[in-house]
Amino acid sequence: MENPHEAEQAVLLERIIKNVDKCNEAVLEMNHCLKEFLDSSAGNTVAAQLFANYSRNVTYNLEAAGNMPKPV
């Protein structure tokens, strides 16, 4: 006995598969764009780390020398 809904289910399954393929392509493209962004912002990350280290060293040296200004 043949399933009366088989043809409709096959069409729906085909649509689902096509939509999942499109979704996968979009996610791959987004991953590629995110990788490019992260690669391009690597310099900013290094600069931020350098500034944070510099700021921490300045604070330490001012406190050690007793010249730390009072907060405003």
mmCIF file of C-alpha atoms in Angstrom:
data_model
loop_
_atom_site.group_PDB
_atom_site.id
_atom_site.type_symbol
_atom_site.label_atom_id
_atom_site.label_comp_id
_atom_site.label_asym_id
_atom_site.label_seq_id
_atom_site.Cartn_x
_atom_site.Cartn_y
_atom_site.Cartn_z
ATOM 1 C CA MET A 1 0.000 0.000 0.000
ATOM 2 C CA GLU A 2 1.349 3.379 -0.996
ATOM 3 C CA ASN A 3 1.521 6.285 1.420
ATOM 4 C CA PRO A 4 -0.870 9.027 0.186
ATOM 5 C CA HIS A 5 1.308 11.768 1.733
ATOM 6 C CA GLU A 6 4.607 10.496 0.339
ATOM 7 C CA ALA A 7 4.797 12.984 -2.535
ATOM 8 C CA GLU A 8 3.997 15.962 -0.289
ATOM 9 C CA GLN A 9 6.518 14.771 2.296
ATOM 10 C CA ALA A 10 9.191 14.395 -0.381
ATOM 11 C CA VAL A 11 8.599 17.973 -1.576
ATOM 12 C CA LEU A 12 8.754 19.291 1.991
ATOM 13 C CA LEU A 13 11.910 17.318 2.710
ATOM 14 C CA GLU A 14 13.526 18.705 -0.449
ATOM 15 C CA ARG A 15 12.653 22.268 0.643
ATOM 16 C CA ILE A 16 14.088 21.627 4.105
ATOM 17 C CA ILE A 17 17.320 20.255 2.656
ATOM 18 C CA LYS A 18 17.661 23.241 0.308
ATOM 19 C CA ASN A 19 17.081 25.700 3.170
ATOM 20 C CA VAL A 20 19.613 23.931 5.398
ATOM 21 C CA ASP A 21 22.171 24.100 2.584
ATOM 22 C CA LYS A 22 21.563 27.853 2.241
ATOM 23 C CA CYS A 23 21.884 28.260 6.004
ATOM 24 C CA ASN A 24 25.173 26.346 6.009
ATOM 25 C CA GLU A 25 26.527 28.551 3.225
ATOM 26 C CA ALA A 26 25.533 31.673 5.156
ATOM 27 C CA VAL A 27 27.239 30.411 8.319
ATOM 28 C CA LEU A 28 30.414 29.597 6.389
ATOM 29 C CA GLU A 29 30.437 33.091 4.869
ATOM 30 C CA MET A 30 29.868 34.647 8.302
ATOM 31 C CA ASN A 31 32.742 32.604 9.767
ATOM 32 C CA HIS A 32 34.996 33.792 6.936
ATOM 33 C CA CYS A 33 34.046 37.434 7.563
ATOM 34 C CA LEU A 34 34.591 37.062 11.314
ATOM 35 C CA LYS A 35 38.022 35.538 10.720
ATOM 36 C CA GLU A 36 38.976 38.459 8.463
ATOM 37 C CA PHE A 37 37.746 40.937 11.072
ATOM 38 C CA LEU A 38 39.645 39.245 13.895
ATOM 39 C CA ASP A 39 42.799 39.061 11.787
ATOM 40 C CA SER A 40 42.548 42.760 10.929
ATOM 41 C CA SER A 41 41.981 43.782 14.562
ATOM 42 C CA ALA A 42 44.968 41.839 15.908
ATOM 43 C CA GLY A 43 47.037 45.055 15.943
ATOM 44 C CA ASN A 44 44.437 46.769 18.093
ATOM 45 C CA THR A 45 44.553 43.905 20.572
ATOM 46 C CA VAL A 46 48.326 44.188 20.885
ATOM 47 C CA ALA A 47 48.116 47.963 21.321
ATOM 48 C CA ALA A 48 45.469 47.572 24.036
ATOM 49 C CA GLN A 49 47.621 45.048 25.890
ATOM 50 C CA LEU A 50 50.657 47.343 25.658
ATOM 51 C CA PHE A 51 48.663 50.279 27.007
ATOM 52 C CA ALA A 52 47.243 48.207 29.860
ATOM 53 C CA ASN A 53 50.741 47.024 30.827
ATOM 54 C CA TYR A 54 52.104 50.576 30.599
ATOM 55 C CA SER A 55 49.272 51.910 32.752
ATOM 56 C CA ARG A 56 49.789 49.185 35.345
ATOM 57 C CA ASN A 57 53.558 49.870 35.435
ATOM 58 C CA VAL A 58 53.045 53.629 35.811
ATOM 59 C CA THR A 59 50.617 53.090 38.685
ATOM 60 C CA TYR A 60 53.012 50.704 40.407
ATOM 61 C CA ASN A 61 55.993 53.048 40.040
ATOM 62 C CA LEU A 62 54.056 56.095 41.243
ATOM 63 C CA GLU A 63 52.799 54.184 44.279
ATOM 64 C CA ALA A 64 56.312 52.857 45.010
ATOM 65 C CA ALA A 65 57.791 56.356 44.774
ATOM 66 C CA GLY A 66 54.998 57.852 46.874
ATOM 67 C CA ASN A 67 54.077 60.319 44.126
ATOM 68 C CA MET A 68 50.659 58.870 43.348
ATOM 69 C CA PRO A 69 48.251 61.802 42.908
ATOM 70 C CA LYS A 70 44.976 61.724 44.801
ATOM 71 C CA PRO A 71 41.865 60.884 42.737
ATOM 72 C CA VAL A 72 39.878 63.846 41.532
#
